[in-house]
Coordinates of C-alpha atoms and ligand atoms in Angstrom, one line a residue:
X978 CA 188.9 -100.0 43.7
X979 CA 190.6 -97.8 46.4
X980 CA 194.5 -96.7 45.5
X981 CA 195.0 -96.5 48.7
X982 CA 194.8 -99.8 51.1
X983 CA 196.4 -101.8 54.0
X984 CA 199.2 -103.9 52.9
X985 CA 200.5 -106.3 55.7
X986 CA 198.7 -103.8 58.3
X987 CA 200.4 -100.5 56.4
X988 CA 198.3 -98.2 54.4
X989 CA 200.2 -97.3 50.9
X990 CA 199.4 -95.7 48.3
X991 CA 199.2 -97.7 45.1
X992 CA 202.8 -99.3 45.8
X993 CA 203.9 -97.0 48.3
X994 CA 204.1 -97.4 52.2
X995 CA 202.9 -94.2 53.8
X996 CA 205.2 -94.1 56.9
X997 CA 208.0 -94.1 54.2
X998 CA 206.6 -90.7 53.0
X999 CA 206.2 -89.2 56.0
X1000 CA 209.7 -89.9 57.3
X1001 CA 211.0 -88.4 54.3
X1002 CA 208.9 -85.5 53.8
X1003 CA 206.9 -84.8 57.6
X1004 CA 203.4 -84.7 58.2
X1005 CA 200.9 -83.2 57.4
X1006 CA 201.1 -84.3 53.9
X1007 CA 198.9 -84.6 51.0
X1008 CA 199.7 -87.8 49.2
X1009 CA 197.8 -88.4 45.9
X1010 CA 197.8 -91.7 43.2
X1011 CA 198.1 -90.9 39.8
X1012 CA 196.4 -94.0 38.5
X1013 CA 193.6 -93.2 40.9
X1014 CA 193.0 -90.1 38.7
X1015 CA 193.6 -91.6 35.9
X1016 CA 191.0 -94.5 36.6
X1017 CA 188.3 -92.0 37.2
X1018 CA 189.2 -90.1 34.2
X1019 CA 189.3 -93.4 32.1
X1020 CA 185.8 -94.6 33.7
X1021 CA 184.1 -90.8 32.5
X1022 CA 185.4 -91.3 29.3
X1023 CA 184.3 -94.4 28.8
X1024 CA 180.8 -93.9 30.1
X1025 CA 180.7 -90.4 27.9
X1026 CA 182.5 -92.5 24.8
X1027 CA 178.6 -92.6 23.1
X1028 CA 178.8 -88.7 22.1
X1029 CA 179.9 -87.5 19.8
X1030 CA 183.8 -85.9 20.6
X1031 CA 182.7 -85.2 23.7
X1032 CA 185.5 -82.6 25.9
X1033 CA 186.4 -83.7 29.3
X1034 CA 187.7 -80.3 30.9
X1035 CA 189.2 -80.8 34.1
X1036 CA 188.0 -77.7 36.7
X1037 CA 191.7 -76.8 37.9
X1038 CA 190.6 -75.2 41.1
X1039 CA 189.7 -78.6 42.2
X1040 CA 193.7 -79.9 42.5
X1041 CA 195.6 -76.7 40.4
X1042 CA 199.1 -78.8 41.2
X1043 CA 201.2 -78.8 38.3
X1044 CA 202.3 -83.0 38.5
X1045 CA 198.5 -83.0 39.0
X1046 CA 197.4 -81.1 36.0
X1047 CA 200.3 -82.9 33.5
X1048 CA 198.8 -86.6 34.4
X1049 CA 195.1 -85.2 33.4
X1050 CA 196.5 -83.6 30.3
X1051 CA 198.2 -87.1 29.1
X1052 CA 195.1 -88.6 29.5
X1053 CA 193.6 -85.9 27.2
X1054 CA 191.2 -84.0 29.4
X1055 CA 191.4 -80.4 29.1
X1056 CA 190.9 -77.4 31.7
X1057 CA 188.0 -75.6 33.2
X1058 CA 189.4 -72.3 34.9
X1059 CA 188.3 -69.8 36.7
X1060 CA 191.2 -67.1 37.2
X1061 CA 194.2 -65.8 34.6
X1062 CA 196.3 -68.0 37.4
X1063 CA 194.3 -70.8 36.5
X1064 CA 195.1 -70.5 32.5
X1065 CA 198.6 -70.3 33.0
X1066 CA 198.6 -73.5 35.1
X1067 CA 196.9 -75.8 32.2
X1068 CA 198.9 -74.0 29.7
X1069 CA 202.0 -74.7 32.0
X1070 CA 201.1 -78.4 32.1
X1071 CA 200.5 -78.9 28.3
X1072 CA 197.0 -78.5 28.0
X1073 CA 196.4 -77.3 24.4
X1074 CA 194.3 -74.0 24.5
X1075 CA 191.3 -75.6 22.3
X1076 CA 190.7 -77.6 25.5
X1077 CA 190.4 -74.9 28.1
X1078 CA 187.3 -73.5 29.4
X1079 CA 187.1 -69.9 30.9
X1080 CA 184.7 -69.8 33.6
X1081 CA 183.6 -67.4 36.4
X1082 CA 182.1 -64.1 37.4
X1083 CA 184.5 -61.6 37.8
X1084 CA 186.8 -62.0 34.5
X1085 CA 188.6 -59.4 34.7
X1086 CA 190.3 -57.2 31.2
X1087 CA 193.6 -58.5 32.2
X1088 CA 192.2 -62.0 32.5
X1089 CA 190.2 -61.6 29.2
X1090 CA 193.4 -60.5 27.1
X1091 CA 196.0 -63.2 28.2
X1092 CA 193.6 -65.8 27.3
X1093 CA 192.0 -64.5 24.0
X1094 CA 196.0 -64.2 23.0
X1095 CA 196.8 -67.6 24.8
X1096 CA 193.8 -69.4 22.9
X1097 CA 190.9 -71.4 23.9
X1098 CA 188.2 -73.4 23.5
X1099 CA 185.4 -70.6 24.9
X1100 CA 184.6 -68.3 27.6
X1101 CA 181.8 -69.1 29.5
X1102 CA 180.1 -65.9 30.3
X1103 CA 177.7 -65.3 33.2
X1104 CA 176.5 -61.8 32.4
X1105 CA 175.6 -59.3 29.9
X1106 CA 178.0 -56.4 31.1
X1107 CA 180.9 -59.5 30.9
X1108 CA 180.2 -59.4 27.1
X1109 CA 180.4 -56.1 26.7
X1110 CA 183.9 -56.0 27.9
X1111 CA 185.1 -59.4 26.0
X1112 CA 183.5 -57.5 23.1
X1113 CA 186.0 -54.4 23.7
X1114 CA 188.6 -56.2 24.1
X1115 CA 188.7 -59.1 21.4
X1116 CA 188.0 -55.7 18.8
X1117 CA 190.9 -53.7 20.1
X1118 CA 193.2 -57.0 19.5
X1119 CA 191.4 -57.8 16.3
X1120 CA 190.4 -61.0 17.0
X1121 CA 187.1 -63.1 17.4
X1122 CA 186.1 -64.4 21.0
X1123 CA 184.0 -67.8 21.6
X1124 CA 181.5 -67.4 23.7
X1125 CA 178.8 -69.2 25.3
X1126 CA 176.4 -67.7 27.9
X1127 CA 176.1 -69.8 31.6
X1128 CA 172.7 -69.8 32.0
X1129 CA 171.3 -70.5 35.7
X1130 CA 168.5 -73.0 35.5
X1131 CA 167.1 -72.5 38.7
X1132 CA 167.3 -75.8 40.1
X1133 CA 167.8 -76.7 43.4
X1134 CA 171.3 -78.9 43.8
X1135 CA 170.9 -80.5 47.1
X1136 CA 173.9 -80.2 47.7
X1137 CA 175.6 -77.8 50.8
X1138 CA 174.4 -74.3 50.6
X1139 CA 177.7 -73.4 49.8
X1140 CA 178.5 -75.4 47.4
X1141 CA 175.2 -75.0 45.3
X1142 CA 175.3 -72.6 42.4
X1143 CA 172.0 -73.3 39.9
X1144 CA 169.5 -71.6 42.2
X1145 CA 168.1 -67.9 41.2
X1146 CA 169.5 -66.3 44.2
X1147 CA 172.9 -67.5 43.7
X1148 CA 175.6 -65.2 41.6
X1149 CA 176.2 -67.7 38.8
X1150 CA 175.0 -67.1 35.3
X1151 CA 171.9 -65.3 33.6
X1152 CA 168.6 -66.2 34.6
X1153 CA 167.6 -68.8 32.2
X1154 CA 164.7 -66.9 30.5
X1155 CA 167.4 -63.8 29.9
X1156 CA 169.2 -66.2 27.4
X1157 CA 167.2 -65.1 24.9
X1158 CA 167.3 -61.8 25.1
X1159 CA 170.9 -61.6 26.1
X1160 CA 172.0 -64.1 22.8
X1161 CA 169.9 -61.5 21.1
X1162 CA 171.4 -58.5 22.2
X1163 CA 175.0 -60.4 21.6
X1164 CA 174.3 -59.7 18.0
X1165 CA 174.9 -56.1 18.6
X1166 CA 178.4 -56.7 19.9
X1167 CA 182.0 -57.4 17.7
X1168 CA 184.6 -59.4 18.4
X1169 CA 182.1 -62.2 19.7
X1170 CA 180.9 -65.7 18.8
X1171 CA 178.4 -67.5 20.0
X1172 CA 179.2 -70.7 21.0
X1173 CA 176.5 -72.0 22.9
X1174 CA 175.4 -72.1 26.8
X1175 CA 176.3 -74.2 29.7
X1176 CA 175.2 -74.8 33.1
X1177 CA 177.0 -76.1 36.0
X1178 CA 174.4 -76.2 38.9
X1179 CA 177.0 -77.0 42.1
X1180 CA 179.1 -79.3 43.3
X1181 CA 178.9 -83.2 45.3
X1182 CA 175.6 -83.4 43.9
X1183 CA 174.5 -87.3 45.3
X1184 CA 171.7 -87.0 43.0
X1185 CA 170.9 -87.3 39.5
X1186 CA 167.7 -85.7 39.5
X1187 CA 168.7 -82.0 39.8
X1188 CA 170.9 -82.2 37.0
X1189 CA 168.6 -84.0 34.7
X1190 CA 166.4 -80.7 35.1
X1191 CA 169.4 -78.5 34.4
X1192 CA 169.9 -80.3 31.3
X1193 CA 166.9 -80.7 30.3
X1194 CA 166.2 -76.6 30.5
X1195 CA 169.4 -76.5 28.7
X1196 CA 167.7 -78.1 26.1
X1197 CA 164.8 -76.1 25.4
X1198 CA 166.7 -73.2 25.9
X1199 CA 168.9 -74.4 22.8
X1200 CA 165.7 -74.6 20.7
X1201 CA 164.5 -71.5 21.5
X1202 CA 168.0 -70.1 20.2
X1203 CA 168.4 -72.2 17.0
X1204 CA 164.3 -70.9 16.1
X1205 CA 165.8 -67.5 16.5
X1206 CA 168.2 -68.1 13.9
X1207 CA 171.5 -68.7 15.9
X1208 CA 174.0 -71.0 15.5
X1209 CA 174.4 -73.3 18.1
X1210 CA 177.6 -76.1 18.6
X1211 CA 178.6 -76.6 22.0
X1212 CA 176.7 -77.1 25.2
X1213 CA 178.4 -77.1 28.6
X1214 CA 176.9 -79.4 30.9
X1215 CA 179.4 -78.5 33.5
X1216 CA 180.2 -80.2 36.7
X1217 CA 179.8 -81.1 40.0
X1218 CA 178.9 -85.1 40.0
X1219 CA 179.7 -86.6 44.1
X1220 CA 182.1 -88.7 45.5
X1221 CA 181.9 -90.9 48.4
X1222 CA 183.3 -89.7 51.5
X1223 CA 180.9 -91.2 54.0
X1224 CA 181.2 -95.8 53.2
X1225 CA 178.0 -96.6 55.4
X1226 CA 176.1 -93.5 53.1
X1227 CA 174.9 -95.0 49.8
X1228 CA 177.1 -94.2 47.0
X1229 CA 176.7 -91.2 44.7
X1230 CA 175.8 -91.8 41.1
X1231 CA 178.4 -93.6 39.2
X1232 CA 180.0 -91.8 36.0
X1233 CA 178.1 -94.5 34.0
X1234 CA 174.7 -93.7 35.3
X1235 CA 175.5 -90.0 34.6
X1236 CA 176.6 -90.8 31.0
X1237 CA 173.6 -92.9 30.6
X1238 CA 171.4 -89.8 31.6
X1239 CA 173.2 -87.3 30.0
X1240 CA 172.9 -89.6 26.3
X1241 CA 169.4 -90.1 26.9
X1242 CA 169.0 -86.1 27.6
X1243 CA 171.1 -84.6 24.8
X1244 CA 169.8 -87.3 21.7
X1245 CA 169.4 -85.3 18.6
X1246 CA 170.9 -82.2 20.2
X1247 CA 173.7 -82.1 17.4
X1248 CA 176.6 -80.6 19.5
X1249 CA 179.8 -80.6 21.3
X1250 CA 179.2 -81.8 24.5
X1251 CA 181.6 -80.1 27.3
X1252 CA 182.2 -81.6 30.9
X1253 CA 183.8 -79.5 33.8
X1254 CA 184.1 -82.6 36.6
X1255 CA 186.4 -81.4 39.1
X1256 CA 186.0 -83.7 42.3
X1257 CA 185.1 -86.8 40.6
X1258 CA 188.6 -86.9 39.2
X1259 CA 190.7 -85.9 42.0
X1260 CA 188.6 -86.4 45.1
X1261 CA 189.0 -89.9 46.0
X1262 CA 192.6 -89.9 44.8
X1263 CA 194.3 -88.1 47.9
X1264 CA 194.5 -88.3 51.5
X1265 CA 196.1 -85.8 54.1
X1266 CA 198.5 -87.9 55.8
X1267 CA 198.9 -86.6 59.5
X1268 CA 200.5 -87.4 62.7
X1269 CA 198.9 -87.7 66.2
X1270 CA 200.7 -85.0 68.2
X1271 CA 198.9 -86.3 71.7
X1272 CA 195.7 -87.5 72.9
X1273 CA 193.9 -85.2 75.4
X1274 CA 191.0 -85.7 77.9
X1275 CA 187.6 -84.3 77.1
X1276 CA 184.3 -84.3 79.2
X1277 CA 182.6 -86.6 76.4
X1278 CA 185.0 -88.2 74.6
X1279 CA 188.9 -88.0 74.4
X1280 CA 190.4 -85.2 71.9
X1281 CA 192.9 -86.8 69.3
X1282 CA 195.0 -83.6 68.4
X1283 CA 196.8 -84.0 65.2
X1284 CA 199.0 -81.8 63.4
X1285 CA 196.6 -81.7 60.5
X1286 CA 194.5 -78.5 61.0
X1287 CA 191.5 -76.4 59.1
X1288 CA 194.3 -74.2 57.4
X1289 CA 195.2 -77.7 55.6
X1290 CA 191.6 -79.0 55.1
X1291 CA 189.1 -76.5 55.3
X1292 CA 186.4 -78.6 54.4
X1293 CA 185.0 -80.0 57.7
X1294 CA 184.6 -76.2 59.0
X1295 CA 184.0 -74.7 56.1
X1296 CA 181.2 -77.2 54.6
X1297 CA 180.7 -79.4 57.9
X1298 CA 182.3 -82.1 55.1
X1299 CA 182.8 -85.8 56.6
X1300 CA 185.8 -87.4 55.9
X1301 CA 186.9 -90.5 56.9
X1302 CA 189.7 -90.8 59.1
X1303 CA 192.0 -94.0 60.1
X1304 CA 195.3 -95.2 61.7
X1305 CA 197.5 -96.0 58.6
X1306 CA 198.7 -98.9 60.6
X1307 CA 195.8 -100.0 62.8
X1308 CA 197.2 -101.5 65.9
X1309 CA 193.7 -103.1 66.8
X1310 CA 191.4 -101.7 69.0
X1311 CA 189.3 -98.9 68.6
X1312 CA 187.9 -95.7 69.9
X1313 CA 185.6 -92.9 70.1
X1314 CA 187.0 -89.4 70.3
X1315 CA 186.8 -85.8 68.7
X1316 CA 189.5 -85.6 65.7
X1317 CA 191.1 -81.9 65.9
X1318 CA 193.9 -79.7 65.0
X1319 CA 196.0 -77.9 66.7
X1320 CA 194.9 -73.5 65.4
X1321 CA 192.9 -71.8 68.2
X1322 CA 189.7 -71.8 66.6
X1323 CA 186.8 -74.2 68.3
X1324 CA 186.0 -74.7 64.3
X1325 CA 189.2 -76.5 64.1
X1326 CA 187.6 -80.0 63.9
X1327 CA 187.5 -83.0 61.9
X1328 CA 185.3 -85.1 63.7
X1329 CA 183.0 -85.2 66.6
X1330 CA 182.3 -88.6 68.2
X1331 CA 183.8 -90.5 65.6
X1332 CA 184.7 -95.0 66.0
X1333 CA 188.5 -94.8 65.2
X1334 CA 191.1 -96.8 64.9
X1335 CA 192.5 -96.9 68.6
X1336 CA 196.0 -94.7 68.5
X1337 CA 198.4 -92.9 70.6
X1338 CA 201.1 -90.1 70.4
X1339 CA 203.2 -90.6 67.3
X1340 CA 201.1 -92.7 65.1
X1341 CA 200.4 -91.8 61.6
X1342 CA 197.4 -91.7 60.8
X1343 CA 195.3 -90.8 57.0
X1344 CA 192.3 -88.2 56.1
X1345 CA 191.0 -89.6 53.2
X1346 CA 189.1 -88.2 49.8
X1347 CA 191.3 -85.2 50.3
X1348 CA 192.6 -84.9 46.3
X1349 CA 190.2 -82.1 45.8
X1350 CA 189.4 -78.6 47.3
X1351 CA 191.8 -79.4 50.1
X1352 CA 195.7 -78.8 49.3
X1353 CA 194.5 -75.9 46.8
X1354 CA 191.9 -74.2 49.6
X1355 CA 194.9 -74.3 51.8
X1356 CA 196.4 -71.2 54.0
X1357 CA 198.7 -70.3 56.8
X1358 CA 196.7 -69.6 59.5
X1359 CA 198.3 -69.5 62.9
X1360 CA 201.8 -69.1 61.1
X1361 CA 201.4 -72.7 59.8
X1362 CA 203.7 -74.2 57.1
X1363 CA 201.5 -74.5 53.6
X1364 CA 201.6 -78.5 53.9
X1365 CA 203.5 -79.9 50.6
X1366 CA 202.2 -82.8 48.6
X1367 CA 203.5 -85.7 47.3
X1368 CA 202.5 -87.7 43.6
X1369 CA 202.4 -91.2 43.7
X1370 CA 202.7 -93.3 40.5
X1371 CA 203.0 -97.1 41.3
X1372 CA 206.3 -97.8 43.2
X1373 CA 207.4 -94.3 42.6
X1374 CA 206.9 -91.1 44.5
X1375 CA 207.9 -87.6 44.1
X1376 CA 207.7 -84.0 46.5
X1377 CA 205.2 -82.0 44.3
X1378 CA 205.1 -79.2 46.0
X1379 CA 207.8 -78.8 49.0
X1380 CA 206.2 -77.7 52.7
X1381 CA 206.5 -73.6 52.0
X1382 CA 206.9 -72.7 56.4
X1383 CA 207.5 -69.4 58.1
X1384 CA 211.2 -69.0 57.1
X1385 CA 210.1 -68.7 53.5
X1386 CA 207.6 -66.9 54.3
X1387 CA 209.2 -64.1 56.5
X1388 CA 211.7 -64.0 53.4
X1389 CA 208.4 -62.5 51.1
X1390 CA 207.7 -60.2 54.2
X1391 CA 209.0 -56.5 54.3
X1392 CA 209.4 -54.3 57.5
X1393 CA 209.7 -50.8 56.0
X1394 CA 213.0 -48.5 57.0
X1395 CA 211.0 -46.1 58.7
X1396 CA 210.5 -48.8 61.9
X1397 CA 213.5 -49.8 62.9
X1398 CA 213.8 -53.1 64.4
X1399 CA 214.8 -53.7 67.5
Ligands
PLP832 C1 183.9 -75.8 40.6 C2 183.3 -75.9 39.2 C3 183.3 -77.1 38.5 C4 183.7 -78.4 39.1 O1 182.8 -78.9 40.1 P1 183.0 -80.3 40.7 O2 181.9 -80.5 41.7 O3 184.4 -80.4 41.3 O4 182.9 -81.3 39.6 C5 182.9 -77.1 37.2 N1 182.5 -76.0 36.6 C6 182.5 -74.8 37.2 C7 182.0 -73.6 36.5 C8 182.9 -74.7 38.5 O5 182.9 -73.5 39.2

């Protein structure tokens, strides 16, 4: 069920009208449902509710907001992060540490410290020299660190290039035949636990396939470990289960199918299963409401220039991502034109021959499955306000995150005394 539909020829979300939003607040603005998160994270858990205390960790640099992050933590999921910025942001919204997930490359000492003090559930590490440090560190505070090693399985995702992360050549954990050797060599080390290992191969996989590989590599890999002797509890199966953004594509798996795969996979494993979905939960539960600034003559088609733009949703030029995109009060009619903001880049595109909703100067209109990796992958580009966003929760709504434009942002800038301004 989508949260967001027409009601008497308006779009709202849940039980809010979307021009009423934008009056009070201006376009562009991200407007997300609350119960459309929560429905997703209900349906995983339900569809997971076979293991045995499985953790639901949501991956925070999907949608970091704070309002965000507090409904996910009343529905019990905890937080996969990847950044110190990231911890403090689930510990800020109630997320209790044994629920938080420490993932990513380039952990830094700092990063290390405030969350071994903070607490959590375990620090995924992707290399050997990562332990080392974590080692160090959890000594020279006397305390123990749980760890589990992200292996990469070598699978191929089939998802976008760059948003694929379980292939050899890409930076993400140790090569899955190093676990071994590397859980081994862990031995050697203070300060450290082992946990267990987890994958997470990429995101918007459409596919179950590739991650059925993943897990089952996992798998062996575990029994190779427990023959040589180590404890094993946890097993991170990561995230990156699709969404739909394209209707006339066929859907992506559903969370059931994946939880039917992922019991049939891990029977007789005898762990704690962990879950990092980040899209699945926020994804389809936010749009970027925008406003058509004027239409413009092309050679092919017309150019609808609205005051959306690439700094606000980076996906379409940064992953060629299709989103869908409609009037949020359809006059009737329709149209085929290029979708684009306003920054001088040619990149700056949404879509490209796209069947629209006819519309003209001043009507509102919606980019949809904008809840995750948009608001949070957001910039300024072309002196551009940072677009606020807005929570809905039935018939009520609140600003999130105020627009932040250049006034506030020429109040953070410093001209130094030595060039005096004119
Ligand atoms: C980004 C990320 C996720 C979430 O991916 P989704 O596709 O949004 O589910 C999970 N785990 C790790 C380690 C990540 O980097």
């Amino acid at each position: 069920m989508s949260f967001f539909q027409l009601r008497e020829g308006v779009t709202h979300c849940e039980d809010a009208p979307l021009p009423e939003i934008a009056r009070a607040v201006g376009t562009p603005v991200f407007v997300y449902s609350a119960n459309a998160m929560r429905a997703q994270a209900r349906a995983l858990r339900a569809a997971l509710s076979g293991l045995n205390d499985p953790l639901i960790a949501f991956a925070v640099k999907a949608n970091p907001n704070i309002a965000v992050l507090t409904v996910l933590a009343k529905e019990g999921l905890g937080a996969d992060v990847v950044s110190g910025g990231e911890y403090l942001r689930a510990r800020a919204a109630g997320i209790a540490p044994d629920r938080i997930l420490f993932s990513g490359v380039g952990k830094t000492a700092a990063e290390m410290r405030a969350a071994l003090a903070g607490g959590l559930c375990q620090f995924n590490l992707e290399s050997f020299p990562e332990a080392e440090l974590l080692s160090q560190i959890a000594l020279s505070m006397g305390r123990t660190a749980p760890v589990a090693f992200r292996v990469n399985p070598d699978v191929d995702a089939g998802s976008h290039a760059k948003i694929s992360t379980g292939a050899a050549h890409n930076k993400f954990g140790i090569p899955i035949g190093e676990a071994r050797a590397a859980c081994e060599a862990l031995r050697g080390l203070g300060g450290l636990e082992l946990k267990g290992l987890a994958v997470h191969i990429g995101s918007q996989l459409t596919r179950l396939a590739p991650l059925e590989t993943a897990i089952a590599r996992l798998g062996e890999a575990i029994a190779l470990l427990r023959a040589d002797g180590h404890e094993i509890s946890t097993a991170d199966l990561g995230g990156g289960l699709g969404i739909s953004y394209d209707p006339s594509l066929p859907p992506p798996p559903s969370s059931e199918d994946y939880g039917a795969m992922v019991a049939r996979l891990t029977r007789g494993w005898d762990v704690r299963l962990l879950f990092e979905p980040g899209r699945l939960i926020a994804g389809d539960a936010g749009v970027l409401l925008t406003e058509v600034v004027r239409i413009k003559a092309g050679v092919a088609n017309p150019f609808v220039i609205v005051d959306a733009a690439m700094n606000d949703l980076v996906r379409p030029s940064l992953y060629d991502a299709w989103h869908e995109i409609a009037a949020v009060a359809p006059k009737g009619g329709e149209m085929v034109a290029d979708v684009v903001g306003p920054v001088c880049e040619s990149g700056d595109v949404f879509a490209v021959a796209r069947r629209l909703d006819r519309v003209e100067a001043g009507d509102l209109m919606v980019i949809r499955t904008a809840g995750a990796y948009a608001a949070t992958m957001a910039g300024t580009y072309n002196s551009r306000a940072l677009a606020p966003e807005v929570l809905v929760d039935g018939a009520d709504w609140a600003i999130v995150r105020p627009r932040r434009d250049t006034q506030a942002f020429l109040a953070d800038e410093i001209v130094p005394p030595w060039l005096e301004r004119a």
